[in-house]
Amino acid sequence: MDPAFIAAVRRFNRTVTQRVGALDDEYLAQGRPLGQARLLWEIGPDGAEVAMLRARLGLDSGYLSRLLRTLENDGLITVGPADQAGGDGRVRTAALTDTGRAQWAQLDRRSDDLATSILEPLTEHRRERLVAAMAEVERLLIGSMVVIEPCPPSDPRARACLRAYAREIARRFDDGFDPALSNPVHDEALVPPAGVFLLATLNTEPVGCGGVKLHRDAPAELKRVWVADTVRGLGIGWRLLGELERYAAERGVTAVRLDTNRNLTEAIAMYRAAGYEEVEPYNTEYYAHHWFEKQLRR
């Protein structure tokens, strides 16, 4: 990693934490530090499941419990089983008390005031530049938070991705998508040593997937590469593609190939940009119009 990049990120972090008051003992003059204030905000007027809060904020279970206990002791929230609201009794939820709602509203107002104080000294043109830059930084940071790791295709999160993939191609293909007409991809073909299935998650929520099938005497095959609309444009497809290629190369594979439908124009553009070249059909996939192959460096 370029040391100049690392220094720039650290400098940016120092500037932001100072400007937004993250270093203050009392964030936005509310008598509590930023961690407690942020958790109160995330609970919000509608309440939230504790597990969801932990995933959304990326907090250690012990630290989250301490924060919740502090807010509870201060009379701002209640924490209990969801069955109090007719839900699943095994799920713990946090809800604001009347005092908590009042402090949440105050936090909301003061957050607006802080944002105004950042924008107010700037000209209209510089405000537009700052807001646009913030939006770009936010998207890139979200992209860096996505985790890609192997996952059994039978895992419920993997199944959710595959269902979303099927729904999308059914919408985009000219004649919809009937799994009975497509070449099947069995789970056992995407688990080691036969292959691998990769899952991309953001705050533990599945947002992308892809698999590779290894063959003894033929190029490996990429299958079911998909990225959710919510994270498209953040390079997640490229990362999945690279990880799948790396997995194959590390196992001695010298080439990978794939088939795809003509309507998946973004995917086709990505494959071509990544060095895939169009080849003659190597299978009888009903929905395929293009077949690609790429030689891997070893």
Short mmCIF file of C-alpha atoms in Angstrom, two decimals:
data_model
loop_
_atom_site.label_atom_id
_atom_site.label_comp_id
_atom_site.label_asym_id
_atom_site.label_seq_id
_atom_site.Cartn_x
_atom_site.Cartn_y
_atom_site.Cartn_z
CA MET A 1 0.00 0.00 0.00
CA ASP A 2 1.28 3.46 -0.91
CA PRO A 3 2.43 5.21 2.33
CA ALA A 4 1.11 8.52 0.94
CA PHE A 5 -2.38 7.01 0.69
CA ILE A 6 -2.22 5.81 4.28
CA ALA A 7 -1.03 9.22 5.49
CA ALA A 8 -3.84 10.96 3.57
CA VAL A 9 -6.52 8.70 5.11
CA ARG A 10 -5.14 9.29 8.61
CA ARG A 11 -5.07 13.06 8.04
CA PHE A 12 -8.67 12.98 6.77
CA ASN A 13 -9.77 10.95 9.81
CA ARG A 14 -8.17 13.44 12.20
CA THR A 15 -9.83 16.40 10.50
CA VAL A 16 -13.28 14.79 10.45
CA THR A 17 -13.22 13.59 14.06
CA GLN A 18 -12.21 17.05 15.23
CA ARG A 19 -14.73 18.92 13.05
CA VAL A 20 -17.74 16.82 14.03
CA GLY A 21 -16.90 16.87 17.73
CA ALA A 22 -16.08 13.18 18.11
CA LEU A 23 -13.29 14.09 20.55
CA ASP A 24 -15.59 15.95 22.94
CA ASP A 25 -16.68 14.35 26.22
CA GLU A 26 -20.21 15.57 25.54
CA TYR A 27 -21.20 15.14 21.90
CA LEU A 28 -23.43 18.03 20.74
CA ALA A 29 -23.58 19.22 24.37
CA GLN A 30 -25.91 16.38 25.32
CA GLY A 31 -23.97 15.16 28.34
CA ARG A 32 -22.84 11.90 26.74
CA PRO A 33 -20.04 10.83 24.37
CA LEU A 34 -20.45 10.15 20.67
CA GLY A 35 -20.82 6.37 21.04
CA GLN A 36 -23.87 6.68 23.30
CA ALA A 37 -25.38 9.45 21.18
CA ARG A 38 -24.98 7.43 17.97
CA LEU A 39 -26.56 4.35 19.53
CA LEU A 40 -29.51 6.42 20.79
CA TRP A 41 -29.95 7.78 17.26
CA GLU A 42 -29.85 4.31 15.68
CA ILE A 43 -32.48 2.97 18.10
CA GLY A 44 -34.74 5.81 16.99
CA PRO A 45 -38.45 6.37 17.60
CA ASP A 46 -39.36 2.97 16.13
CA GLY A 47 -36.92 0.95 18.24
CA ALA A 48 -34.50 -1.66 16.90
CA GLU A 49 -33.39 -5.25 17.44
CA VAL A 50 -30.18 -5.50 19.45
CA ALA A 51 -28.64 -7.93 16.94
CA MET A 52 -29.40 -5.52 14.11
CA LEU A 53 -27.80 -2.64 16.03
CA ARG A 54 -24.67 -4.72 16.60
CA ALA A 55 -24.42 -5.59 12.91
CA ARG A 56 -25.25 -2.11 11.64
CA LEU A 57 -22.70 -0.38 13.87
CA GLY A 58 -20.09 -3.14 13.81
CA LEU A 59 -19.84 -3.18 17.61
CA ASP A 60 -18.48 -5.87 19.88
CA SER A 61 -21.28 -7.57 21.82
CA GLY A 62 -19.77 -6.65 25.19
CA TYR A 63 -19.28 -3.00 24.28
CA LEU A 64 -22.81 -2.74 22.87
CA SER A 65 -24.21 -4.26 26.06
CA ARG A 66 -22.38 -1.66 28.15
CA LEU A 67 -23.69 1.17 25.99
CA LEU A 68 -27.24 -0.17 26.19
CA ARG A 69 -26.97 -0.57 29.96
CA THR A 70 -25.82 3.04 30.32
CA LEU A 71 -28.71 4.37 28.26
CA GLU A 72 -31.10 2.13 30.16
CA ASN A 73 -29.79 3.29 33.53
CA ASP A 74 -30.22 6.89 32.39
CA GLY A 75 -33.89 6.19 31.67
CA LEU A 76 -33.60 6.74 27.94
CA ILE A 77 -34.36 3.22 26.66
CA THR A 78 -35.83 -0.10 27.65
CA VAL A 79 -34.34 -3.40 26.50
CA GLY A 80 -36.40 -6.57 26.46
CA PRO A 81 -37.78 -9.44 24.42
CA ALA A 82 -39.64 -8.64 21.24
CA ASP A 83 -42.70 -10.57 22.43
CA GLN A 84 -43.64 -7.51 24.46
CA ALA A 85 -44.76 -6.14 21.10
CA GLY A 86 -46.14 -9.40 19.83
CA GLY A 87 -42.90 -10.55 18.24
CA ASP A 88 -40.39 -13.34 18.76
CA GLY A 89 -39.57 -13.62 22.46
CA ARG A 90 -36.05 -14.83 21.69
CA VAL A 91 -35.19 -11.52 20.00
CA ARG A 92 -34.10 -8.62 22.22
CA THR A 93 -35.16 -5.13 21.21
CA ALA A 94 -34.30 -1.64 22.40
CA ALA A 95 -36.98 1.05 22.53
CA LEU A 96 -36.93 4.72 23.54
CA THR A 97 -38.72 5.90 26.65
CA ASP A 98 -40.53 9.25 26.67
CA THR A 99 -37.34 10.83 28.02
CA GLY A 100 -35.34 9.06 25.33
CA ARG A 101 -37.67 10.36 22.63
CA ALA A 102 -37.18 13.91 23.87
CA GLN A 103 -33.40 13.51 23.86
CA TRP A 104 -33.51 11.88 20.41
CA ALA A 105 -35.44 14.89 19.08
CA GLN A 106 -32.87 17.22 20.64
CA LEU A 107 -30.06 15.17 19.08
CA ASP A 108 -31.80 15.44 15.72
CA ARG A 109 -32.02 19.24 15.97
CA ARG A 110 -28.43 19.66 17.09
CA SER A 111 -27.19 17.35 14.33
CA ASP A 112 -28.90 19.66 11.83
CA ASP A 113 -27.24 22.61 13.54
CA LEU A 114 -23.80 20.96 13.28
CA ALA A 115 -24.31 20.24 9.58
CA THR A 116 -25.39 23.85 9.06
CA SER A 117 -22.29 25.13 10.87
CA ILE A 118 -20.08 23.13 8.49
CA LEU A 119 -21.82 24.45 5.38
CA GLU A 120 -22.54 28.03 6.44
CA PRO A 121 -19.01 29.51 6.11
CA LEU A 122 -18.74 28.26 2.52
CA THR A 123 -19.99 29.81 -0.70
CA GLU A 124 -22.84 28.05 -2.49
CA HIS A 125 -20.40 26.59 -5.01
CA ARG A 126 -18.13 25.23 -2.29
CA ARG A 127 -21.12 23.79 -0.44
CA GLU A 128 -22.08 21.87 -3.57
CA ARG A 129 -18.50 20.63 -3.93
CA LEU A 130 -18.35 19.54 -0.29
CA VAL A 131 -21.69 17.71 -0.39
CA ALA A 132 -20.75 15.97 -3.64
CA ALA A 133 -17.36 14.97 -2.23
CA MET A 134 -19.01 13.66 0.95
CA ALA A 135 -21.40 11.54 -1.11
CA GLU A 136 -18.49 10.05 -3.05
CA VAL A 137 -16.49 9.38 0.13
CA GLU A 138 -19.53 7.75 1.71
CA ARG A 139 -20.01 5.40 -1.24
CA LEU A 140 -16.34 4.45 -1.31
CA LEU A 141 -16.28 3.84 2.44
CA ILE A 142 -19.36 1.63 2.13
CA GLY A 143 -17.57 -0.29 -0.60
CA SER A 144 -14.58 -0.83 1.69
CA MET A 145 -16.90 -2.20 4.38
CA VAL A 146 -18.13 -5.06 2.18
CA VAL A 147 -16.65 -8.40 3.28
CA ILE A 148 -16.16 -11.24 0.78
CA GLU A 149 -15.60 -14.75 2.11
CA PRO A 150 -16.38 -18.38 1.29
CA CYS A 151 -19.85 -19.55 2.26
CA PRO A 152 -21.69 -22.84 1.69
CA PRO A 153 -24.33 -22.39 -1.03
CA SER A 154 -26.82 -23.98 1.35
CA ASP A 155 -26.37 -21.16 3.88
CA PRO A 156 -29.58 -19.06 4.22
CA ARG A 157 -27.67 -15.89 3.26
CA ALA A 158 -26.35 -17.59 0.12
CA ARG A 159 -29.84 -18.81 -0.71
CA ALA A 160 -31.16 -15.25 -0.34
CA CYS A 161 -28.55 -14.03 -2.84
CA LEU A 162 -29.33 -16.79 -5.31
CA ARG A 163 -33.05 -16.04 -5.11
CA ALA A 164 -32.32 -12.36 -5.74
CA TYR A 165 -30.10 -13.35 -8.68
CA ALA A 166 -32.89 -15.50 -10.15
CA ARG A 167 -35.45 -12.70 -9.72
CA GLU A 168 -33.20 -10.22 -11.50
CA ILE A 169 -32.39 -12.37 -14.50
CA ALA A 170 -36.06 -13.34 -14.80
CA ARG A 171 -36.81 -9.64 -15.08
CA ARG A 172 -33.99 -8.85 -17.51
CA PHE A 173 -33.99 -11.85 -19.85
CA ASP A 174 -36.15 -11.50 -22.97
CA ASP A 175 -38.33 -14.50 -22.12
CA GLY A 176 -37.95 -14.53 -18.34
CA PHE A 177 -36.07 -17.31 -16.57
CA ASP A 178 -37.18 -20.90 -16.06
CA PRO A 179 -34.64 -22.86 -13.95
CA ALA A 180 -35.80 -26.08 -15.63
CA LEU A 181 -34.43 -24.84 -18.95
CA SER A 182 -31.06 -23.76 -17.55
CA ASN A 183 -28.05 -25.98 -16.89
CA PRO A 184 -28.20 -26.79 -13.16
CA VAL A 185 -25.46 -25.79 -10.71
CA HIS A 186 -25.54 -28.22 -7.81
CA ASP A 187 -24.39 -27.16 -4.33
CA GLU A 188 -21.69 -29.82 -4.22
CA ALA A 189 -20.03 -28.27 -7.29
CA LEU A 190 -19.43 -25.04 -5.37
CA VAL A 191 -17.85 -26.41 -2.20
CA PRO A 192 -14.17 -27.40 -1.81
CA PRO A 193 -12.47 -29.22 -3.37
CA ALA A 194 -14.88 -29.14 -6.32
CA GLY A 195 -15.14 -25.33 -6.24
CA VAL A 196 -16.13 -22.46 -3.99
CA PHE A 197 -19.04 -20.08 -3.42
CA LEU A 198 -18.19 -16.56 -2.25
CA LEU A 199 -20.64 -14.33 -0.37
CA ALA A 200 -20.35 -10.54 -0.14
CA THR A 201 -21.89 -8.97 2.96
CA LEU A 202 -22.35 -5.42 4.22
CA ASN A 203 -22.99 -5.23 7.95
CA THR A 204 -23.69 -9.00 7.81
CA GLU A 205 -26.39 -8.50 5.13
CA PRO A 206 -25.78 -10.40 1.85
CA VAL A 207 -25.20 -8.03 -1.08
CA GLY A 208 -23.44 -10.20 -3.66
CA CYS A 209 -22.20 -13.65 -4.57
CA GLY A 210 -20.35 -15.73 -7.10
CA GLY A 211 -19.05 -19.24 -7.54
CA VAL A 212 -16.39 -21.11 -9.46
CA LYS A 213 -16.47 -24.77 -10.52
CA LEU A 214 -13.14 -26.51 -10.95
CA HIS A 215 -12.65 -29.14 -13.67
CA ARG A 216 -9.78 -31.60 -13.92
CA ASP A 217 -9.12 -31.31 -17.66
CA ALA A 218 -10.90 -28.08 -18.62
CA PRO A 219 -10.99 -24.41 -17.63
CA ALA A 220 -12.81 -23.52 -14.42
CA GLU A 221 -16.32 -22.04 -14.75
CA LEU A 222 -17.64 -18.90 -13.10
CA LYS A 223 -21.26 -19.19 -12.02
CA ARG A 224 -23.95 -17.05 -10.40
CA VAL A 225 -21.97 -13.80 -10.13
CA TRP A 226 -24.41 -11.20 -8.81
CA VAL A 227 -24.31 -7.85 -6.97
CA ALA A 228 -27.26 -6.10 -5.31
CA ASP A 229 -28.47 -2.78 -6.69
CA THR A 230 -27.66 -1.12 -3.36
CA VAL A 231 -23.92 -1.60 -3.81
CA ARG A 232 -23.52 -1.48 -7.57
CA GLY A 233 -20.89 0.92 -8.80
CA LEU A 234 -18.70 0.29 -5.74
CA GLY A 235 -16.41 -2.27 -7.34
CA ILE A 236 -17.95 -5.28 -5.59
CA GLY A 237 -18.39 -7.17 -8.87
CA TRP A 238 -14.73 -6.61 -9.69
CA ARG A 239 -13.69 -7.82 -6.25
CA LEU A 240 -15.81 -10.97 -6.55
CA LEU A 241 -14.38 -11.64 -9.99
CA GLY A 242 -10.83 -11.17 -8.77
CA GLU A 243 -11.32 -13.41 -5.72
CA LEU A 244 -12.84 -16.19 -7.83
CA GLU A 245 -9.99 -15.99 -10.32
CA ARG A 246 -7.45 -16.02 -7.48
CA TYR A 247 -9.07 -19.07 -5.91
CA ALA A 248 -8.85 -20.94 -9.20
CA ALA A 249 -5.26 -19.85 -9.93
CA GLU A 250 -4.07 -20.93 -6.49
CA ARG A 251 -5.29 -24.43 -7.32
CA GLY A 252 -3.35 -24.68 -10.53
CA VAL A 253 -6.10 -23.59 -12.93
CA THR A 254 -4.74 -21.84 -16.01
CA ALA A 255 -8.01 -20.55 -17.52
CA VAL A 256 -11.54 -19.63 -16.47
CA ARG A 257 -14.63 -19.27 -18.60
CA LEU A 258 -18.28 -18.30 -18.33
CA ASP A 259 -21.48 -17.95 -20.29
CA THR A 260 -23.85 -15.02 -20.08
CA ASN A 261 -27.00 -13.52 -21.53
CA ARG A 262 -26.92 -10.61 -23.99
CA ASN A 263 -29.11 -8.48 -21.72
CA LEU A 264 -26.55 -8.44 -18.89
CA THR A 265 -24.67 -5.61 -20.56
CA GLU A 266 -22.91 -4.33 -17.42
CA ALA A 267 -21.53 -7.79 -16.66
CA ILE A 268 -20.40 -8.26 -20.27
CA ALA A 269 -18.58 -4.91 -20.15
CA MET A 270 -16.87 -5.90 -16.89
CA TYR A 271 -15.74 -9.25 -18.26
CA ARG A 272 -14.29 -7.68 -21.38
CA ALA A 273 -12.52 -5.00 -19.37
CA ALA A 274 -11.09 -7.71 -17.08
CA GLY A 275 -9.45 -9.47 -20.02
CA TYR A 276 -12.05 -12.05 -20.98
CA GLU A 277 -12.23 -12.86 -24.68
CA GLU A 278 -15.26 -14.19 -26.50
CA VAL A 279 -14.98 -17.85 -27.55
CA GLU A 280 -17.11 -20.44 -29.30
CA PRO A 281 -19.93 -21.96 -27.24
CA TYR A 282 -18.61 -24.64 -24.89
CA ASN A 283 -21.99 -25.71 -23.47
CA THR A 284 -25.68 -25.80 -24.38
CA GLU A 285 -26.91 -23.25 -21.83
CA TYR A 286 -30.40 -22.25 -23.03
CA TYR A 287 -30.11 -18.61 -21.90
CA ALA A 288 -26.53 -17.94 -23.05
CA HIS A 289 -25.66 -15.70 -26.00
CA HIS A 290 -22.00 -15.08 -25.19
CA TRP A 291 -19.19 -17.35 -23.98
CA PHE A 292 -15.98 -15.88 -22.56
CA GLU A 293 -12.59 -17.23 -21.48
CA LYS A 294 -9.56 -15.75 -19.74
CA GLN A 295 -6.04 -17.11 -19.30
CA LEU A 296 -4.84 -16.81 -15.71
CA ARG A 297 -1.35 -15.86 -14.66
CA ARG A 298 0.31 -18.40 -12.40
#
